Short mmCIF file of C-alpha atoms and ligand atoms in Angstrom, two decimals:
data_model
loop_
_atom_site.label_atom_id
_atom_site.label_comp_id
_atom_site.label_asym_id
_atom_site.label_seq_id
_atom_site.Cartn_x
_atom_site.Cartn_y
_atom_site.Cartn_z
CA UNK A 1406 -66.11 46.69 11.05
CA UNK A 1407 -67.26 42.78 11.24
CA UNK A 1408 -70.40 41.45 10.47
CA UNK A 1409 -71.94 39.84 13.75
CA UNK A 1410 -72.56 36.55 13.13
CA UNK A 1411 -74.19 36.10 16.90
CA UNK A 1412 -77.48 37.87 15.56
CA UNK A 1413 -78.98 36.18 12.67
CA UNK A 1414 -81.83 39.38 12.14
CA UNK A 1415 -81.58 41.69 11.63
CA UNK A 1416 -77.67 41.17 10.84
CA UNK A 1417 -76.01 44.16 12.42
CA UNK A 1418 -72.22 45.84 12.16
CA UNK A 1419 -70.31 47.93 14.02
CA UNK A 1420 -69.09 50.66 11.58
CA UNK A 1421 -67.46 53.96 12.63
CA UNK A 1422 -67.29 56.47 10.38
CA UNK A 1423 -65.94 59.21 12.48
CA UNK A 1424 -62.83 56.70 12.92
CA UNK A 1425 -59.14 57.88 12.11
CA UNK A 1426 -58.32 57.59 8.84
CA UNK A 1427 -62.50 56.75 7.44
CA UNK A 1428 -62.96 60.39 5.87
CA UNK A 1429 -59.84 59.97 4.04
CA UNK A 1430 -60.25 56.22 2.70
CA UNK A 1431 -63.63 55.11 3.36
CA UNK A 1432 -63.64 52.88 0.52
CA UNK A 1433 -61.73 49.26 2.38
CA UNK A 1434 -64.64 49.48 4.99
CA UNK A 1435 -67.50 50.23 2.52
CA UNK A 1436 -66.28 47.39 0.28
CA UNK A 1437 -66.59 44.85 2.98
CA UNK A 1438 -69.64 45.72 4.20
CA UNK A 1439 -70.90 45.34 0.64
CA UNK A 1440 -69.18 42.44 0.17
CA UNK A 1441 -70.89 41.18 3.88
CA UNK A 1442 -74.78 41.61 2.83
CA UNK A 1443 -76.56 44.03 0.70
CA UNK A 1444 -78.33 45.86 3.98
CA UNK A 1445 -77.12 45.46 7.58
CA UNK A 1446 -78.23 47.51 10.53
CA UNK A 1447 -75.99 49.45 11.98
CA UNK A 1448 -77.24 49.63 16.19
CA UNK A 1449 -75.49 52.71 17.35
CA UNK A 1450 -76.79 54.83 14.28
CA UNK A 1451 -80.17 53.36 14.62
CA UNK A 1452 -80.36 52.61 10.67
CA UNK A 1453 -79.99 50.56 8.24
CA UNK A 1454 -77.10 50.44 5.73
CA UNK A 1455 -77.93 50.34 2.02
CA UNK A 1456 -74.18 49.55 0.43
CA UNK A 1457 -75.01 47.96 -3.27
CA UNK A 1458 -76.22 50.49 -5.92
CA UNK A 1459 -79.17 47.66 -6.65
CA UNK A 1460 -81.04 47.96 -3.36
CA UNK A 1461 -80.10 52.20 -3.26
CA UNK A 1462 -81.49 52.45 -6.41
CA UNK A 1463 -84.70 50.80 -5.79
CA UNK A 1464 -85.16 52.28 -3.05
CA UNK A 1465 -85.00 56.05 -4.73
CA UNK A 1466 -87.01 55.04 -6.62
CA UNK A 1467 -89.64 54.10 -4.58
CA UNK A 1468 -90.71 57.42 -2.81
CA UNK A 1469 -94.33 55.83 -1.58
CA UNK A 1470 -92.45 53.60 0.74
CA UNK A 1471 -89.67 55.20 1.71
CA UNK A 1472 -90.00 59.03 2.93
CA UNK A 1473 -87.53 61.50 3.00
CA UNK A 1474 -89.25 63.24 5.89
CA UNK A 1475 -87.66 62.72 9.14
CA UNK A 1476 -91.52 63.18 10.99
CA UNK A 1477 -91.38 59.25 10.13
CA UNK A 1478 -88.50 57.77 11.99
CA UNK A 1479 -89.12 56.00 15.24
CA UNK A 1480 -86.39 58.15 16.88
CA UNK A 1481 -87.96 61.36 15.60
CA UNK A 1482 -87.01 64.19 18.00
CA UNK A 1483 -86.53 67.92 17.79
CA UNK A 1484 -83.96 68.81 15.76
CA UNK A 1485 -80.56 70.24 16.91
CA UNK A 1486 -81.09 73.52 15.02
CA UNK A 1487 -84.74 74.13 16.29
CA UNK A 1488 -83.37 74.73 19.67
CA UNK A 1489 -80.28 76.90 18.41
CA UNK A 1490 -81.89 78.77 15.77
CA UNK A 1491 -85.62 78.24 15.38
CA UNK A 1492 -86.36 80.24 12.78
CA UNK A 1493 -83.56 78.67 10.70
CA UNK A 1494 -85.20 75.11 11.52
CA UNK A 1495 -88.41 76.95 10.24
CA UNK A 1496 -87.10 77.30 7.07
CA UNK A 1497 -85.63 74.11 6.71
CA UNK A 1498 -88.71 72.07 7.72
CA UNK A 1499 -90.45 73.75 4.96
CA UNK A 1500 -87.90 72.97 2.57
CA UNK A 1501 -87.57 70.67 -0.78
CA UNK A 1502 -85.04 68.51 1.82
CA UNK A 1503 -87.97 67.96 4.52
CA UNK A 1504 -91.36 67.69 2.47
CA UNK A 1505 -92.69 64.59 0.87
CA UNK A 1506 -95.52 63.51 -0.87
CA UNK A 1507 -97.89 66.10 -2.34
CA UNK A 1508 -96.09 68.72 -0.88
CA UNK A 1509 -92.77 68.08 -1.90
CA UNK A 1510 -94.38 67.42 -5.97
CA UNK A 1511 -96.78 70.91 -5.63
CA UNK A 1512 -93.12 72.92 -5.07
CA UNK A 1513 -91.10 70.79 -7.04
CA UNK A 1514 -93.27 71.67 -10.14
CA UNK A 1515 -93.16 75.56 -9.14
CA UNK A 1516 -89.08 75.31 -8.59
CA UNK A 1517 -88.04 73.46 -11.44
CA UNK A 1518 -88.95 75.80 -14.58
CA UNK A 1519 -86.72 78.42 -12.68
CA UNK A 1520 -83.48 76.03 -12.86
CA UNK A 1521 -83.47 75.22 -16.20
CA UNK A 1522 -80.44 74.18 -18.06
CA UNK A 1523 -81.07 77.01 -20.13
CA UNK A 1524 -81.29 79.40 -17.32
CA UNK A 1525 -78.24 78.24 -15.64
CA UNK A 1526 -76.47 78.54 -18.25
CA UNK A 1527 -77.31 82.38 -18.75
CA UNK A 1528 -75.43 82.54 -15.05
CA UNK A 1529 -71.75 81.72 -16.63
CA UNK A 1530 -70.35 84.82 -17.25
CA UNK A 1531 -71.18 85.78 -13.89
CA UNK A 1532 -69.96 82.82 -12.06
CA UNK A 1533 -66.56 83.12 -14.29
CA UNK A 1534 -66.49 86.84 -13.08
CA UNK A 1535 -66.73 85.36 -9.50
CA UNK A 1536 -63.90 82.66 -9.41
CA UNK A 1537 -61.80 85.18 -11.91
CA UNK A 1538 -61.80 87.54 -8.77
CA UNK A 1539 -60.91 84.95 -6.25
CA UNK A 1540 -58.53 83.36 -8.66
CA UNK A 1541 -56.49 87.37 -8.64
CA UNK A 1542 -57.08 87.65 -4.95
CA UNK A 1543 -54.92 84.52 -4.75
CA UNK A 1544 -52.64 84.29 -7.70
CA UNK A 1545 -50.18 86.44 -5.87
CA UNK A 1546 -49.52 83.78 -3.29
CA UNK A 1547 -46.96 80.50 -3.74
CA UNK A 1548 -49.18 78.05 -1.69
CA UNK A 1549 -52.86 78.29 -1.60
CA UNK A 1550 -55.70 75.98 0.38
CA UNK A 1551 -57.56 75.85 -2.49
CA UNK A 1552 -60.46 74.65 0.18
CA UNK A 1553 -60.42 77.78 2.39
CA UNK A 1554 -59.02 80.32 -0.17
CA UNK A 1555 -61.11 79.21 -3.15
CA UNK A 1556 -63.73 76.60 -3.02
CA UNK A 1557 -64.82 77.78 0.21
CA UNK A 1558 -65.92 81.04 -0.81
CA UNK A 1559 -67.60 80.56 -4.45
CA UNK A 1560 -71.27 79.20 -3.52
CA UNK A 1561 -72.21 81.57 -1.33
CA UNK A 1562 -70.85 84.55 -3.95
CA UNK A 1563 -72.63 82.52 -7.21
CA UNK A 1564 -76.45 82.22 -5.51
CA UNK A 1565 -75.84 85.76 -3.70
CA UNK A 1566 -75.16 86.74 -7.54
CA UNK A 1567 -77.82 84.02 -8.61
CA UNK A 1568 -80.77 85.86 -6.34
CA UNK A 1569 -79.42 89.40 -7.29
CA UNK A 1570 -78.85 90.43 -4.29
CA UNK A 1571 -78.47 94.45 -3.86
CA UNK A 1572 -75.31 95.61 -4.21
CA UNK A 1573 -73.78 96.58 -1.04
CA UNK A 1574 -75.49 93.79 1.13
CA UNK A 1575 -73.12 91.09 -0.42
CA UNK A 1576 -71.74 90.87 2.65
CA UNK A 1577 -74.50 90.37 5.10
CA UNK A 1578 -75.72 87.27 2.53
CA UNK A 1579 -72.73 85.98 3.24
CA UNK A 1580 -72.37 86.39 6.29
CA UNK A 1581 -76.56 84.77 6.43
CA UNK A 1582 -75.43 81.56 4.47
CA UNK A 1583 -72.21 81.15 6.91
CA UNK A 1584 -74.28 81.11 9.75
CA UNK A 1585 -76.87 78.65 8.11
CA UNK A 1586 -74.01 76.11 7.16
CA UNK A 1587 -72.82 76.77 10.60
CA UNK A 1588 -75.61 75.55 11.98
CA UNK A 1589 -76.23 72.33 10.69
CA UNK A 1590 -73.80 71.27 12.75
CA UNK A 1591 -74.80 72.23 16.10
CA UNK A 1592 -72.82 69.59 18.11
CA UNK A 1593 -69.81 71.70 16.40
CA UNK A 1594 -71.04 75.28 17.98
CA UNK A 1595 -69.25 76.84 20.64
CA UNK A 1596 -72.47 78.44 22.69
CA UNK A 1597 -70.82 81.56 23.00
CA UNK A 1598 -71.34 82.28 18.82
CA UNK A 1599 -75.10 81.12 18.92
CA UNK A 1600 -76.13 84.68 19.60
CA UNK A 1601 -73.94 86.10 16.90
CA UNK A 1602 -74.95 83.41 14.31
CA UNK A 1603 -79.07 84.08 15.14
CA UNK A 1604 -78.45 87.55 14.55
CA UNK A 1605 -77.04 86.76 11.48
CA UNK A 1606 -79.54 84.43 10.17
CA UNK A 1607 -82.20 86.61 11.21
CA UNK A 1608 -80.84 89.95 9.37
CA UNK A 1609 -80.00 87.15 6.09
CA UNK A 1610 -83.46 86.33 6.31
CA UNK A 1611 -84.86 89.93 6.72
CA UNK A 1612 -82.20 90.67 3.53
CA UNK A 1613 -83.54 87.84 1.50
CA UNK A 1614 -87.50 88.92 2.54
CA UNK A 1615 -86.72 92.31 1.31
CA UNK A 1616 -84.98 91.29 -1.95
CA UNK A 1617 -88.13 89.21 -3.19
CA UNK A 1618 -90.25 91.74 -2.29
CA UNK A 1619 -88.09 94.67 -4.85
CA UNK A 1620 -88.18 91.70 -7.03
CA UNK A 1621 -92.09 91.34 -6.71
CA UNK A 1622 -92.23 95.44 -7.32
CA UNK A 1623 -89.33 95.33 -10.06
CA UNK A 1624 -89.36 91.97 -12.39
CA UNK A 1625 -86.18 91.69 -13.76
CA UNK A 1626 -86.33 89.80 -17.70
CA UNK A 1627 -83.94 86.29 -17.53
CA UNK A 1628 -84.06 86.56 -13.87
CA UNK A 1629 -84.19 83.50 -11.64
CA UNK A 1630 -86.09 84.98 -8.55
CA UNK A 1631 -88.59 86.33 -11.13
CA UNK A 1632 -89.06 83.17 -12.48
CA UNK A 1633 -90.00 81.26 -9.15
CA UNK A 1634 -91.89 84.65 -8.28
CA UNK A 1635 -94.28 84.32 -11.52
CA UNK A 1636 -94.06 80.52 -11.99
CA UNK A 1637 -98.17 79.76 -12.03
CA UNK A 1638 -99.13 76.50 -11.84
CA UNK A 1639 -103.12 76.13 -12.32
CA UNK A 1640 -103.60 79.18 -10.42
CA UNK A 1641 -100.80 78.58 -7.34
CA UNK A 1642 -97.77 80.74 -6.86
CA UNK A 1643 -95.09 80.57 -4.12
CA UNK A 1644 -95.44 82.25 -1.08
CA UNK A 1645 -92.74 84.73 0.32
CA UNK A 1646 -92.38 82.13 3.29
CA UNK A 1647 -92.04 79.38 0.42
CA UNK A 1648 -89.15 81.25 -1.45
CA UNK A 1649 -87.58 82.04 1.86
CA UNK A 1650 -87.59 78.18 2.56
CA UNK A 1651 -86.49 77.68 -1.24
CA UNK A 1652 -83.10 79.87 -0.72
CA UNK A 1653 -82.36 77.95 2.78
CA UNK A 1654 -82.73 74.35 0.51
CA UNK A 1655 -80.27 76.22 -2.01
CA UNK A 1656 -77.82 76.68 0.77
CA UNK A 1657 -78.27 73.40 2.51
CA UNK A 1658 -78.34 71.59 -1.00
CA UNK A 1659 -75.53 73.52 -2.81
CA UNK A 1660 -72.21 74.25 -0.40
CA UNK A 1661 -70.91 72.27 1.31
CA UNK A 1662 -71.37 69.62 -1.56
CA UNK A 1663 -69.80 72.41 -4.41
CA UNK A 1664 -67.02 73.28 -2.05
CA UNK A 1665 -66.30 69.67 -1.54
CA UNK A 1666 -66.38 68.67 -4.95
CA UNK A 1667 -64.12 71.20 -5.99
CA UNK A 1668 -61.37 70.22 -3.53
CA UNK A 1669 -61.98 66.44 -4.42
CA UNK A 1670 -61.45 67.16 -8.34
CA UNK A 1671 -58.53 69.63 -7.81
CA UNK A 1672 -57.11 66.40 -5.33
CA UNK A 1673 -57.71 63.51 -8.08
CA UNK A 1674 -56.11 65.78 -10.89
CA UNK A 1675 -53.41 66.60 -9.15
CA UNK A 1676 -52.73 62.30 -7.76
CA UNK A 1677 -53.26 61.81 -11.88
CA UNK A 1678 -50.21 63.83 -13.45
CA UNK A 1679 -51.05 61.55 -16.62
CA UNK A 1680 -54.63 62.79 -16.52
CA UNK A 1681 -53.66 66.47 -15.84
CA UNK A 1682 -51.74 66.90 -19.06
CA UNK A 1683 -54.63 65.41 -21.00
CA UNK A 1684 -57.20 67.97 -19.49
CA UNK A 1685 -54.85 70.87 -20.14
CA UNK A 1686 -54.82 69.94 -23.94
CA UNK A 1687 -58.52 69.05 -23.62
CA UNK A 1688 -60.01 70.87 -21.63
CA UNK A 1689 -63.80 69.46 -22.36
CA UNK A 1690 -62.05 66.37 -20.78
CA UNK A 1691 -62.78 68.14 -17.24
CA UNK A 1692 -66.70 67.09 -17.26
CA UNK A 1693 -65.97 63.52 -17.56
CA UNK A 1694 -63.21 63.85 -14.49
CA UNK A 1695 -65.98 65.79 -12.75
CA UNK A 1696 -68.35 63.17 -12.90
CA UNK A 1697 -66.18 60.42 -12.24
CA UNK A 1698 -64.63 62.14 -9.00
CA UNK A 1699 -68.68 61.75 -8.04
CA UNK A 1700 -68.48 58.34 -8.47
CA UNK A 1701 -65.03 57.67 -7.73
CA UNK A 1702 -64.14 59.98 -4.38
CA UNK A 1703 -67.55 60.66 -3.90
CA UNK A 1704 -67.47 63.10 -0.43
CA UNK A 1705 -70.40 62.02 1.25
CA UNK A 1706 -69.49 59.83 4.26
CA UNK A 1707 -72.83 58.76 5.08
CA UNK A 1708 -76.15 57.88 2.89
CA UNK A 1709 -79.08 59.65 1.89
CA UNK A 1710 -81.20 59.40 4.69
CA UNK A 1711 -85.06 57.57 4.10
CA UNK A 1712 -87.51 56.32 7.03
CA UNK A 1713 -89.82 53.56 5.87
CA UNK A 1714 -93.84 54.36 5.40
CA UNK A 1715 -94.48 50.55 6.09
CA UNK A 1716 -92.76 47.53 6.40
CA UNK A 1717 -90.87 46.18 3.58
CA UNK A 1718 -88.50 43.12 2.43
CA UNK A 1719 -85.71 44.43 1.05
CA UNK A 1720 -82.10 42.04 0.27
CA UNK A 1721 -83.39 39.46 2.74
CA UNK A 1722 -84.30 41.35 5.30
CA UNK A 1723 -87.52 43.12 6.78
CA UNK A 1724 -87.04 46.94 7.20
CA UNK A 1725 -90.02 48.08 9.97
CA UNK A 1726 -92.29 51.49 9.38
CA UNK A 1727 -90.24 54.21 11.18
CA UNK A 1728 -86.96 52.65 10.92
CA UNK A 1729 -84.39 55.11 8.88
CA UNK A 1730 -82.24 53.81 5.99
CA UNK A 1731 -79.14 55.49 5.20
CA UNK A 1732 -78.33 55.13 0.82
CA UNK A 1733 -74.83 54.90 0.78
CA UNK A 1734 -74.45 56.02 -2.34
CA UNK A 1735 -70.53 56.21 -1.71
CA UNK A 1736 -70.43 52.64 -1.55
CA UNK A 1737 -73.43 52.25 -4.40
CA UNK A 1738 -70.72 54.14 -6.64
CA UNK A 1739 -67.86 51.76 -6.08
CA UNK A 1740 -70.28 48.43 -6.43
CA UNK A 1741 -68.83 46.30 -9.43
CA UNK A 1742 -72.17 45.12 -9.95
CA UNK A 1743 -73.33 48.76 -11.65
CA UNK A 1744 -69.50 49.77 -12.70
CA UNK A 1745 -67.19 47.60 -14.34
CA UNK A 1746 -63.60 48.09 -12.54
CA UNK A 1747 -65.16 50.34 -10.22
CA UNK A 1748 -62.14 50.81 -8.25
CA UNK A 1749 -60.24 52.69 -11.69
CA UNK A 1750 -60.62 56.19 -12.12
CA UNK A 1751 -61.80 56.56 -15.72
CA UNK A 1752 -62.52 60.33 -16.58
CA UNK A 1753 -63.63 58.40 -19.89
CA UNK A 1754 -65.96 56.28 -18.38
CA UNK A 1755 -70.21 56.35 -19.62
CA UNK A 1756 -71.57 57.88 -16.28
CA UNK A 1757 -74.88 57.54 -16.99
CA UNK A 1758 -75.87 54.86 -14.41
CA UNK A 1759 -74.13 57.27 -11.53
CA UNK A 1760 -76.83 58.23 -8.45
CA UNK A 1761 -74.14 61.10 -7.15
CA UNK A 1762 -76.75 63.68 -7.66
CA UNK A 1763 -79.80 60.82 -6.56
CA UNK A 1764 -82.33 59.80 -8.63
CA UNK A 1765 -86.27 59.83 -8.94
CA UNK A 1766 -88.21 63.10 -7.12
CA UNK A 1767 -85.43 64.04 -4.90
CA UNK A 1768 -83.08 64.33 -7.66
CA UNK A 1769 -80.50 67.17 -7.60
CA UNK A 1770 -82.58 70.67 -8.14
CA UNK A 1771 -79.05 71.88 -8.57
CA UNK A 1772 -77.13 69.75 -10.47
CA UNK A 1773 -76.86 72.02 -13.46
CA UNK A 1774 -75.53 74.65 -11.33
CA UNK A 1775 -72.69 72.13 -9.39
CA UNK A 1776 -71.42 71.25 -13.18
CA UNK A 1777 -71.34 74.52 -14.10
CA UNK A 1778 -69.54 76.07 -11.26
CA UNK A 1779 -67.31 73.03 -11.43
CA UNK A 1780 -66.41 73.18 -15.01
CA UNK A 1781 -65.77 77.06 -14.61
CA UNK A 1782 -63.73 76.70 -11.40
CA UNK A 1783 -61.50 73.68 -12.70
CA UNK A 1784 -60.86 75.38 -16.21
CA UNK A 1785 -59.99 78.45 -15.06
CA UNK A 1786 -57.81 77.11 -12.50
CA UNK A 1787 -55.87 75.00 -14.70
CA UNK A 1788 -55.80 77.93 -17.38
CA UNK A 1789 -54.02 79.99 -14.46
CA UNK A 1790 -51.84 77.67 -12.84
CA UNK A 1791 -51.08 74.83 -15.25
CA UNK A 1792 -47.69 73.93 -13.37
CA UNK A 1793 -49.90 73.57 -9.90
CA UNK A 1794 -48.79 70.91 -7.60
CA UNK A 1795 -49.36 69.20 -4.50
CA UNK A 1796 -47.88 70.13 -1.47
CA UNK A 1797 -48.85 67.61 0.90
CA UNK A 1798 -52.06 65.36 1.21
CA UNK A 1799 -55.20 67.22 2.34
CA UNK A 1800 -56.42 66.85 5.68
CA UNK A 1801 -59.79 65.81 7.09
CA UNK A 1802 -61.93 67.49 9.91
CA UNK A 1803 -64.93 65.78 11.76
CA UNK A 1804 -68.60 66.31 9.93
CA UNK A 1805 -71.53 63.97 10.68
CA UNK A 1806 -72.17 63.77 6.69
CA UNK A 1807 -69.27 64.83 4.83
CA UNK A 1808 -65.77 63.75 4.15
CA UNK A 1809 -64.50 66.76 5.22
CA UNK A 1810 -61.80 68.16 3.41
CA UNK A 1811 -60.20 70.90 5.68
CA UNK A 1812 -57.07 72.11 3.78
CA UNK A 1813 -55.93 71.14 0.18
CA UNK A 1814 -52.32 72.91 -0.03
CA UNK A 1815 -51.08 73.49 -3.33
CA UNK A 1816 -48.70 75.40 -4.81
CA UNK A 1817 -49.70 77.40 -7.57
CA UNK A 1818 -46.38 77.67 -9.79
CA UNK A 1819 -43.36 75.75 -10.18
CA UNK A 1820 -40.53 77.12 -8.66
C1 HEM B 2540 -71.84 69.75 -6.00
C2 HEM B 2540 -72.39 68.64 -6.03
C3 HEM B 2540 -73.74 68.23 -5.55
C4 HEM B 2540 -74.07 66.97 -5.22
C5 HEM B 2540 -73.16 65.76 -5.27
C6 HEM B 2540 -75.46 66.97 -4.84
C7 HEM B 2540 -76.15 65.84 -4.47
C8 HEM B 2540 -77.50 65.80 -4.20
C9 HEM B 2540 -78.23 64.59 -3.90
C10 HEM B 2540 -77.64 63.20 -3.83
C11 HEM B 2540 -79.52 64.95 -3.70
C12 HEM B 2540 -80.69 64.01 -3.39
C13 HEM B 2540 -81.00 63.98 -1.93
C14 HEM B 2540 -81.95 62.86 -1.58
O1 HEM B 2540 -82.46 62.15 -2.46
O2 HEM B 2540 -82.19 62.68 -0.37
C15 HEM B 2540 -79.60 66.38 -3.84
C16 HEM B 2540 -80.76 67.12 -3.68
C17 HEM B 2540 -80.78 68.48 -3.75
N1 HEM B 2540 -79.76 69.33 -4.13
FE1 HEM B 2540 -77.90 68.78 -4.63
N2 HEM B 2540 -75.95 68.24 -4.92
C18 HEM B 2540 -74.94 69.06 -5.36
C19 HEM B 2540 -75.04 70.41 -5.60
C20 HEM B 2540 -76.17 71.16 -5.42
C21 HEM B 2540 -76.29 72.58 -5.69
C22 HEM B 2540 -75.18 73.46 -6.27
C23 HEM B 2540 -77.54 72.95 -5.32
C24 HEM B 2540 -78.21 74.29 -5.39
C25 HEM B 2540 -77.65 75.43 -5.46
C26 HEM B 2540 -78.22 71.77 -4.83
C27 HEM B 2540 -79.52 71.75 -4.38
C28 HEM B 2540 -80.21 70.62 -4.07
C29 HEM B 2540 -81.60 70.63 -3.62
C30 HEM B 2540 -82.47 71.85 -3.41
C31 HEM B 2540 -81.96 69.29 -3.43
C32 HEM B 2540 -83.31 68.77 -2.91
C33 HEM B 2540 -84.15 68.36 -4.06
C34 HEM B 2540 -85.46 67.74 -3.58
O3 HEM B 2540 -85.52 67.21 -2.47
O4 HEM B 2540 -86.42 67.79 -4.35
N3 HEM B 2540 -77.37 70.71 -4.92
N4 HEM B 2540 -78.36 66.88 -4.16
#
């Protein structure tokens, strides 16, 4: 990574995140591309690179100029899914991570009084019911991934439980939001699964079609789907394709990121022995180590993707109408300029200038629910296994947008 000094604009980098040893530390190359400029363009990824929290702030901010919706980029092409699994890409294109604009607001205001701080936190019990069950299913062993054998399968069992689905069709909802995260990565398929994984999202979606329609029939009282079914705002309701769309964002939105978050915190604690002992006496201690893993080890390994509406002079530099911008917000997080000694871990630390969940009308829809399920899952696991250890460093697999944390070994008791 070097900036090149032969082109004076726009100044571009060579950067490489899907280089040994990047998922793992990407912090030594993020630093010295923030160090470098405040935006470069990186060719081969056809974007710019937003490193310093100023400029990825602003720009969040600034939702007229800079879209979320991919329609915009200059290199706009069908995606990878709509060719695997079209109705999937259906769902998607509809959804909270696509629209923009008016449309984006008009279902933002109909979401929102369904995910309520309030109304996540009636979801507890049930979510502590979840991870107590995977905790027992794995308390007999000595060494655990607590990626694949715990983290892995809570967020598809907490909005399964979330949506109420029927008893008895557990299985085929998970076996729907598999296939979705599946998906996402299609250069990953193997194209002798695509037929299973259709099949699966299309009985998933037939499952979650017939669920809102008992719940349309049957209102249930403190019930999320309920809510978003009734929510009325000035006479407009969500559709059933709308609610369909809704439970594909809550998938794309809330996995992969809950999974990874919970392998990142169980990581830090156990690298912090100091830190451990301290939570284990105080356990409220946990939400500041959750927040600061955000910040700290935050697991994306790319930005938050934007495509400019117009051209703009951002840092120096002029960004052109269709160009995409990638918010790197796990550079942003480590910028000295926002966080005094950035590069300390300090579960103590006032998080309250942190962007891990965004900012502005993107903003996490399910931020409540990640620090729930987080506090939950990291209590109870320390509860349970207070002696746990590490057994060996975790290891990284390839993802275009995640630090991918493949196996976290731990042992669960001291010997
Ligand atoms: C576990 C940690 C999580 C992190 C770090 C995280 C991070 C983010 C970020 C940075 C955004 C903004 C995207 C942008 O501006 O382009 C976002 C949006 C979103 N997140 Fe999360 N998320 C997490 C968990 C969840 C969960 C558990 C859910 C739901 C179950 C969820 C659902 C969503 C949705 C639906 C949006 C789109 C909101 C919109 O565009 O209006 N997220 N998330």
């Amino acid at each position: 990574m070097s900036p090149d000094s032969t082109q004076s604009h726009p100044p571009t980098v060579s950067f490489s995140p899907d280089a040994p040893g990047f998922a793992a530390n990407p912090f030594p190359v993020l630093e010295e591309l923030r160090k470098a400029a405040p935006l470069s363009y990186w060719k081969e990824g056809r974007a710019w690179l937003v490193t310093r929290y100023e400029e990825a702030l602003a720009m969040l901010r600034d939702s007229k100029r800079f879209s979320t919706n991919r329609a915009h980029w200059e290199f706009a092409s069908v995606s990878g899914i709509a060719a695997i699994i079209p109705e999937l890409a259906e769902l998607n294109n509809a959804g909270l991570f696509a629209l923009s604009g008016a449309d984006h607001a008009r279902l933002r205001k109909l979401v929102s009084p369904a995910l309520t701080p309030r109304a996540i936190e009636r979801l507890r019990p049930e979510v502590q019911a979840i991870v107590d069950e995977i905790l027992d299913e794995v308390s007999g062993q000595d060494t655990v991934n607590v990626v694949s054998d715990i983290a892995d399968r809570i967020p598809p069992r907490v909005i399964g439980s979330m949506l109420k689905i029927p008893k008895g069709r557990e299985t085929l909802f998970n076996r729907f939001t598999e296939a979705a995260v599946k998906s996402f990565l299609p250069g990953l398929l193997r194209p002798e699964d695509v037929p299973a994984l259709r099949a699966d999202v299309q009985e998933g979606i037939a499952l979650v079609r017939e669920t809102i329609e008992e719940r349309r029939r049957n209102p249930l009282p403190d019930d999320i789907l309920t809510t978003l079914i009734q929510t009325e705002e000035q006479g407009d309701r969500l559709s059933t394709a709308e609610l369909l769309s809704l439970v594909s964002s809550l998938i794309v939105g809330g996995f992969e990121t809950t999974i990874h978050l919970i392998g990142f915190t169980t990581y830090n604690l156990l690298k912090r022995p100091e830190l451990l002992a301290q939570v284990l006496v105080e356990p409220d201690l946990i939400k500041g180590v959750i927040e600061e893993v955000l910040r700290f080890d935050n697991f994306g390994k790319m930005g938050l993707a934007r495509y400019a509406l117009e051209d703009v002079e951002v840092g120096g530099v002029t960004i052109k109408k269709g160009q995409m911008i990638l918010l790197m917000l796990n550079s942003a997080l480590r910028d000295e300029a926002a966080f005094s000694q950035a590069d300390v871990f300090d579960a103590r630390r006032n998080t309250n200038s942190s962007i891990a969940f965004g900012y502005g009308v993107h903003f996490c829809l399910g931020a409540n629910l990640a620090r729930l399920e987080l506090q939950v899952v990291m209590n109870r696991i320390l509860e349970r296994f207070p002696t746990m250890s590490l057994v060996k460093e975790p290891s990284f697999g390839p993802h275009p947008v995640i630090r991918k944390m493949e196996s976290l070994e731990v042992q669960l008791r001291s010997r």
